[in-house]
Coordinates of C-alpha atoms in Angstrom, one line a residue:
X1 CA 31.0 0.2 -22.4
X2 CA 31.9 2.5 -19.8
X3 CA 33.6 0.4 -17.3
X4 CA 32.6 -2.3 -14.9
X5 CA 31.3 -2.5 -11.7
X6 CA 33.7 -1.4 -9.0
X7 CA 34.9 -4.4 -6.8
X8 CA 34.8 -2.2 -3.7
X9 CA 31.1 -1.1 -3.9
X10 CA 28.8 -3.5 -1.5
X11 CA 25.8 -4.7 -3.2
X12 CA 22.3 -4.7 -1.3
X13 CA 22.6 -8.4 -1.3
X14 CA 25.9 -8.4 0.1
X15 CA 24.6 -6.5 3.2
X16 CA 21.2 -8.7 4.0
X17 CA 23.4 -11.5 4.1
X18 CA 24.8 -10.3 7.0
X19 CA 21.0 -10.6 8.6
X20 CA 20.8 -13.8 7.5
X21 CA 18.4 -13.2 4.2
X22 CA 18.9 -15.5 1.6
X23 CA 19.3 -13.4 -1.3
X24 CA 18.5 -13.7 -5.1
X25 CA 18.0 -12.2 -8.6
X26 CA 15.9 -12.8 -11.6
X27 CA 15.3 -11.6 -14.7
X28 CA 18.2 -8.7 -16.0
X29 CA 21.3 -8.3 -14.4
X30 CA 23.1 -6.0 -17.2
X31 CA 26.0 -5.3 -14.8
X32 CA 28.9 -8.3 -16.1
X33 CA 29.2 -11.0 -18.4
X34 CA 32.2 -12.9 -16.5
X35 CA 33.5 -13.3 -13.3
X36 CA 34.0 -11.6 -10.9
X37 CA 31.3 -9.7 -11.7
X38 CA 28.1 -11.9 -12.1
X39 CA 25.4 -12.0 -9.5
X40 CA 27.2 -14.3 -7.8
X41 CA 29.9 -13.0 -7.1
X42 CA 28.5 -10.1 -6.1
X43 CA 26.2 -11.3 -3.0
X44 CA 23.4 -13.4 -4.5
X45 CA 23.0 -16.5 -3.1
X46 CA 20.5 -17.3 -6.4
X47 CA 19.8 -16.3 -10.0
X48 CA 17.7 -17.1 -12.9
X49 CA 17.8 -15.1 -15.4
X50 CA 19.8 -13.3 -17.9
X51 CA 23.1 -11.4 -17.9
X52 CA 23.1 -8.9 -20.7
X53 CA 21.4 -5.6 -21.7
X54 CA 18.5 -6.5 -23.2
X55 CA 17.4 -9.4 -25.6
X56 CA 16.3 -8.6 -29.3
X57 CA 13.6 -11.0 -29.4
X58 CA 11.2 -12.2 -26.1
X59 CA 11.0 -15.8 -27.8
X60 CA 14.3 -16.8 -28.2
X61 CA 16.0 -14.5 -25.6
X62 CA 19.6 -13.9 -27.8
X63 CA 21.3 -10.5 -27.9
X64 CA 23.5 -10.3 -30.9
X65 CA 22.8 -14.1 -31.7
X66 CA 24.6 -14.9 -28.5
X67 CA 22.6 -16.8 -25.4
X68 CA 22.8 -15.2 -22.1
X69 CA 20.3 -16.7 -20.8
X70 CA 21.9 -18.5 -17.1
X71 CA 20.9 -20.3 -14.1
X72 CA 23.5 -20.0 -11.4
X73 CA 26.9 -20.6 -14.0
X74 CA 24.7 -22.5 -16.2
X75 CA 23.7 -21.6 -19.6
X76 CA 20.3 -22.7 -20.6
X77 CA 17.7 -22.1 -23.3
X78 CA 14.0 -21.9 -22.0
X79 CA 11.5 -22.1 -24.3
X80 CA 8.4 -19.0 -24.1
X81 CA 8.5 -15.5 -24.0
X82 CA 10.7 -13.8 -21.4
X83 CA 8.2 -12.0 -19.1
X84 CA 6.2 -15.4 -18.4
X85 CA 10.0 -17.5 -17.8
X86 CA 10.8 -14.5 -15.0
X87 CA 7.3 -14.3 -13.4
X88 CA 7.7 -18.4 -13.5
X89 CA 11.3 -18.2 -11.8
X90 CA 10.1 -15.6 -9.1
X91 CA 7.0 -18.1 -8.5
X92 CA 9.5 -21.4 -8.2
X93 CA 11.6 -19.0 -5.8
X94 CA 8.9 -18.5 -3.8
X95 CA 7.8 -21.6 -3.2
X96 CA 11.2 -22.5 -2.3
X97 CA 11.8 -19.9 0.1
X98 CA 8.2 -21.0 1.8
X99 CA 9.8 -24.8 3.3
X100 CA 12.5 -22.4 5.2
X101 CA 12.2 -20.1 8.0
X102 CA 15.1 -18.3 6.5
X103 CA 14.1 -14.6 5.2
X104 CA 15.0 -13.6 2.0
X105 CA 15.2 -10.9 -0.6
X106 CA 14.7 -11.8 -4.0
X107 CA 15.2 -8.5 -6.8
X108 CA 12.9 -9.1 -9.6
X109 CA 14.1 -7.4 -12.5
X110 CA 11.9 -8.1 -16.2
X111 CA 13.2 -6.8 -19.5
X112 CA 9.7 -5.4 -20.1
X113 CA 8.6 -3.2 -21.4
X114 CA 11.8 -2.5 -23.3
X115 CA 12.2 -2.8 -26.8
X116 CA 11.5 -4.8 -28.7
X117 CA 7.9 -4.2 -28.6
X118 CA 7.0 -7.9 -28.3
X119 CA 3.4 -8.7 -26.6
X120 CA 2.1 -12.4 -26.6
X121 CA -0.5 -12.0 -29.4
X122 CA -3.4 -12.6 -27.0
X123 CA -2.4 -10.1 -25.3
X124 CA -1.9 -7.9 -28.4
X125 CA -5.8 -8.9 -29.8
X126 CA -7.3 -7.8 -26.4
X127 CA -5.8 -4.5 -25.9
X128 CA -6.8 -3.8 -29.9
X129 CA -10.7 -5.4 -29.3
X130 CA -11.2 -2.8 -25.8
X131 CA -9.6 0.1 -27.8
X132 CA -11.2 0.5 -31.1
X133 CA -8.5 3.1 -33.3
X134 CA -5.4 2.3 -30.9
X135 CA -2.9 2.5 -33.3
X136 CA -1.0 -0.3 -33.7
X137 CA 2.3 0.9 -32.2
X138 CA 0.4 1.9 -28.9
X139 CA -1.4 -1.5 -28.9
X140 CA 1.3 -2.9 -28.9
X141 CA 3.2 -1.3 -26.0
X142 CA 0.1 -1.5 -24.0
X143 CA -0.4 -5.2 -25.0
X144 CA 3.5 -5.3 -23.3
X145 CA 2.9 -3.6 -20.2
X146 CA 0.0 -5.1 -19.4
X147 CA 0.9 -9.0 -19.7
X148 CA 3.7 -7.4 -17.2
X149 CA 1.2 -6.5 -14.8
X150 CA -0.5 -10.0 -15.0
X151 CA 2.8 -11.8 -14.4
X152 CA 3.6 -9.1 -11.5
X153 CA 0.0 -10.0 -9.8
X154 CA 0.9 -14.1 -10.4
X155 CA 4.1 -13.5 -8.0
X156 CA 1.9 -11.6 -5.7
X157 CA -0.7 -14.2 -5.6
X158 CA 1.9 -16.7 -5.1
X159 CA 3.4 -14.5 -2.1
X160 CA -0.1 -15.0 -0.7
X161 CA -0.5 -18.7 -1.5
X162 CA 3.2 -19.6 0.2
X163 CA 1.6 -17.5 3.5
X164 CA 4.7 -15.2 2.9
X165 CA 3.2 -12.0 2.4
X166 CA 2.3 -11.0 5.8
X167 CA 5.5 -10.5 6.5
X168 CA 7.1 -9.2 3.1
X169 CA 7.7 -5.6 2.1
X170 CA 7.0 -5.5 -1.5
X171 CA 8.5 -2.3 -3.8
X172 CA 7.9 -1.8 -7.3
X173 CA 9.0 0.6 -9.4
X174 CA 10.7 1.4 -13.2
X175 CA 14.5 2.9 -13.6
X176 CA 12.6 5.5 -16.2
X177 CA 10.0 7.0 -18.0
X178 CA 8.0 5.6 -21.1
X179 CA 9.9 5.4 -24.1
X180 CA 7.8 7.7 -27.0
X181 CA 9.0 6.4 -30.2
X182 CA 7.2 3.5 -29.6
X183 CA 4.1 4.3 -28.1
X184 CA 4.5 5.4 -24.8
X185 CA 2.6 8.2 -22.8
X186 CA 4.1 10.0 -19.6
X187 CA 1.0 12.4 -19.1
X188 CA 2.0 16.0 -18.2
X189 CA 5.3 15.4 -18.1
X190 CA 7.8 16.7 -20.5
X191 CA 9.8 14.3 -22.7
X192 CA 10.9 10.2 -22.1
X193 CA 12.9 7.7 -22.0
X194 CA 16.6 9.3 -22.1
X195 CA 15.7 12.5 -21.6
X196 CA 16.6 14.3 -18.1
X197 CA 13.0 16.5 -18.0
X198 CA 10.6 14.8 -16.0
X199 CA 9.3 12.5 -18.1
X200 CA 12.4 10.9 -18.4
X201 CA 13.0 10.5 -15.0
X202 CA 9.9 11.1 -12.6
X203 CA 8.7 7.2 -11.6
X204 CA 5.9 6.4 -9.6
X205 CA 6.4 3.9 -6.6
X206 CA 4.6 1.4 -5.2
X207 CA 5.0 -0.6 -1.2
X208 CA 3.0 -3.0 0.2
X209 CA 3.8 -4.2 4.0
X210 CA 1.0 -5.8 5.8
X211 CA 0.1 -4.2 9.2
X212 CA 3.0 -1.4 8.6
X213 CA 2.1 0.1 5.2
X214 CA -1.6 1.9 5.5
X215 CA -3.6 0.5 2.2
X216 CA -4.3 3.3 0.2
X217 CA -1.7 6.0 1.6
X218 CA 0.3 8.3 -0.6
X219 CA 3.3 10.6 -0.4
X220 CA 4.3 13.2 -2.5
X221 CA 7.9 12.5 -1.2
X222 CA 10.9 12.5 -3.6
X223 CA 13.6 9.9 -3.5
X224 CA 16.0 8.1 -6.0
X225 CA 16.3 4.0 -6.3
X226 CA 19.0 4.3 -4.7
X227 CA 17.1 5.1 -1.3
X228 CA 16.0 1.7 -1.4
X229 CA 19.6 0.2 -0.5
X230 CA 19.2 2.3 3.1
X231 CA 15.3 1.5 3.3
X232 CA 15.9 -2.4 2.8
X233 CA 18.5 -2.2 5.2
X234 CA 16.4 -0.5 7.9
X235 CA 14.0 -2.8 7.4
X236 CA 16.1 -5.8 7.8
X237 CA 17.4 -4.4 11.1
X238 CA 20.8 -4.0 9.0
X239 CA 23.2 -1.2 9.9
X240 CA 24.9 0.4 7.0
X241 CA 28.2 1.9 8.2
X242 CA 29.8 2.6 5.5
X243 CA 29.2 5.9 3.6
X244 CA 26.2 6.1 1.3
X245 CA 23.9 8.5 -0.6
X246 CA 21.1 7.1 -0.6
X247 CA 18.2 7.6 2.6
X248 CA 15.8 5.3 4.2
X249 CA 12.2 6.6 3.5
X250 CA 11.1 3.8 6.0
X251 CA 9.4 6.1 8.0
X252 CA 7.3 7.7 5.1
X253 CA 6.0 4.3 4.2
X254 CA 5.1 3.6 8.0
X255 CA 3.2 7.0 8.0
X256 CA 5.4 8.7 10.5
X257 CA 6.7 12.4 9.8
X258 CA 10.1 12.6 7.5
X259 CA 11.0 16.0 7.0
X260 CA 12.6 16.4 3.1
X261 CA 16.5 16.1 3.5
X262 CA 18.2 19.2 3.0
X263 CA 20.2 17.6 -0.1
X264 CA 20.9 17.7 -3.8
X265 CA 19.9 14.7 -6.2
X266 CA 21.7 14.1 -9.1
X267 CA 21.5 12.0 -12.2
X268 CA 23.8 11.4 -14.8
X269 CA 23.5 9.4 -18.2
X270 CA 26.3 8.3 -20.4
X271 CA 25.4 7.1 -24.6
X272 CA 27.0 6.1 -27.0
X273 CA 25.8 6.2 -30.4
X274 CA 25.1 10.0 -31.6
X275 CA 26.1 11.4 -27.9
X276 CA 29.3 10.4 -28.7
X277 CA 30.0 9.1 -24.6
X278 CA 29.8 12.0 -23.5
X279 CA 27.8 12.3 -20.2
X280 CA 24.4 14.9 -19.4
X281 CA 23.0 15.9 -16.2
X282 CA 19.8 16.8 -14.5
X283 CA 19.9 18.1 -10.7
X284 CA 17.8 19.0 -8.0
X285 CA 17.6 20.8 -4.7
X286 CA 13.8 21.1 -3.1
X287 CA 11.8 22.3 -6.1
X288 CA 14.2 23.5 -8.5
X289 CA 15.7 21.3 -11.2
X290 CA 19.0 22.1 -13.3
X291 CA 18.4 20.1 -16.8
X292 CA 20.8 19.3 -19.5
X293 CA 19.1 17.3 -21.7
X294 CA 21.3 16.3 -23.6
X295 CA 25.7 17.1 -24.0
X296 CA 24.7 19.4 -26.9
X297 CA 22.1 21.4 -25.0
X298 CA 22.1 24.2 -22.5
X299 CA 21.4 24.0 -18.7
X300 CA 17.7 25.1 -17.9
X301 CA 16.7 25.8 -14.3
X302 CA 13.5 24.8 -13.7
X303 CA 11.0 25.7 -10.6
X304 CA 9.0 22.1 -10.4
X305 CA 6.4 24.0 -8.1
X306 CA 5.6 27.0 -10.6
X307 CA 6.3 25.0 -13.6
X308 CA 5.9 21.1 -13.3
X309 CA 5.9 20.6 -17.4
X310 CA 9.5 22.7 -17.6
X311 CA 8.0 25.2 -20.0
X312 CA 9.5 27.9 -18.9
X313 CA 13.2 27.9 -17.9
X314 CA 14.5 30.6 -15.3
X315 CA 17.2 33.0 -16.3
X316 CA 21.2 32.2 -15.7
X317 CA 21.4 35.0 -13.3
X318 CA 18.9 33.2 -11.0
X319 CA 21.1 32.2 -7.9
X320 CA 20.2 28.2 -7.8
X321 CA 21.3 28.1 -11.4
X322 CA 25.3 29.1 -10.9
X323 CA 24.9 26.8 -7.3
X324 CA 23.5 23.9 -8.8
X325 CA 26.2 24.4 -11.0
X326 CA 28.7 23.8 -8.8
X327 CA 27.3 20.5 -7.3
X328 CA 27.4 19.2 -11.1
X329 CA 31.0 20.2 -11.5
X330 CA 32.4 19.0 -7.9
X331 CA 34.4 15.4 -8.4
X332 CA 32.2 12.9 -6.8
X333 CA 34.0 10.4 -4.7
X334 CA 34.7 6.8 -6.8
X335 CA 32.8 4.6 -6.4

């Protein structure tokens, strides 16, 4: 609605090429329905999935009664619910990839959990017989995310199986936080899904490299997805020398010391609907936050040390409000 993806911008795929990978996508792209701007044509040697926003039902897989459902240029029309066709196609990959001594990077993207709220029944009929009183809209979201989780372990098995995971580095993550209309529960934090407090935004992250990662370590370190374009490419021995924002965290996940960067992060949202396309902000420097939560609101300046729920917002005269600011309000360079 906004745009399309800029033909000069080069795609993580794009750049492990260069190294040789073999690259591929399944699941969502959501980033172009036509050339040039389908996986594709964008770096991906493979894909197998979908190319629009999201699907309104997990069965049949249409988005405004139109298919999008494509492998390679092909359209097709798989039959079962979305989350067990992707965890499928990732599995197929796999076992493709494990006949060559090619590397590869393969970008996993499920529609789950998004709405709709869709669970296999099974699924649905276990969560509600563990949980006696679950409501039903929280069954069913649970129900959701957990038949996720079982497709995400097949694909890990079936990394172990191929005898491919020794030497695979493994990152999972979500691009945001629960939605709560239909269910969902992001703990201490403040807010959800669209919102710029932390619940919004603040994502776990998960990495598994055998005989680099430590099993079991942790990090309190804060990065954005897009620090995963530079850490891929450090660990594909790839050199990125064109400018970026994003920073390898490499070293964090192969326990050395990685002092915090001494920058701001930023994240912008654009809706349509009742926010009218206009865009709202949240940024951060070390511990404090500068929120708008929506283009209606106020800015709030937050200290996530003293006040991790953002319950208390600091006065205007503070000097990291009127600084942060002025990061928010600087012209970015295009992209």
């Amino acid at each position: 609605n906004w745009g399309r993806l800029s033909p000069h911008v080069v795609l993580l795929p794009a750049m492990l090429k260069r190294a040789g990978y073999h690259t591929a996508i399944v699941g969502k792209w959501h980033l172009g329905l036509h050339s040039p701007d389908k996986p594709t044509d964008r770096g991906f040697d493979h894909f197998h999935g979908f190319l629009g926003d999201m699907m309104d039902d997990y069965y049949n897989h249409r988005r405004h009664g139109i298919n999008y459902m494509r492998r390679a240029d092909t359209e097709i029309d798989p039959e079962g619910h979305a989350t067990d066709l992707f965890t499928q196609w990732a599995i197929d990959y796999l076992q493709q990839r494990s006949r060559t001594k090619q590397p590869f990077f393969l970008y996993l993207a499920y529609n789950a959990p998004h709405t709709p709220i869709q669970p296999p029944q099974e699924w649905l009929e276990k969560v509600k017989q563990r949980e006696s009183g679950i409501s039903d809209r929280r069954a069913k979201l649970v129900a959701l995310i957990e038949h996720l989780d079982a497709g995400i372990g097949k694909v890990i098995e079936a990394l172990k199986a191929t005898g491919l995971d020794e030497d695979t580095l493994v990152i999972f993550t979500s691009d945001n936080g629960g939605q709560l209309s239909v269910g969902a529960d992001n703990g201490p934090f403040r807010a959800g899904k669209q919102d710029m407090y932390e619940g919004g935004i603040r994502e776990p992250m998960c990495a598994v490299w055998p005989g680099k990662i430590e099993p079991g370590s942790r990090s309190g370190r804060v990065a954005l997805t897009m620090d995963i374009f530079a850490t891929a490419c450090q660990a594909a021995g790839v050199d990125v020398i064109h400018e970026i924002d994003g920073v390898s965290f490499l070293p964090t996940l192969l326990g050395e010391d990685q002092p915090d960067e001494d920058r701001f992060l930023f994240w912008v949202r654009r809706e349509g609907g009742h926010y009218g396309g206009r865009a709202y902000y949240a940024v951060r420097y070390g511990h404090f936050k500068l929120v708008q939560n929506s283009p209606f609101e106020p800015m709030e300046l937050y200290n996530l040390a003293a006040d991790p729920k953002e319950e208390d917002p600091l006065g205007r005269d503070h000097p990291m409000y009127n600084l942060s600011l002025i990061h928010i309000s600087e012209p970015t360079r295009p992209y």
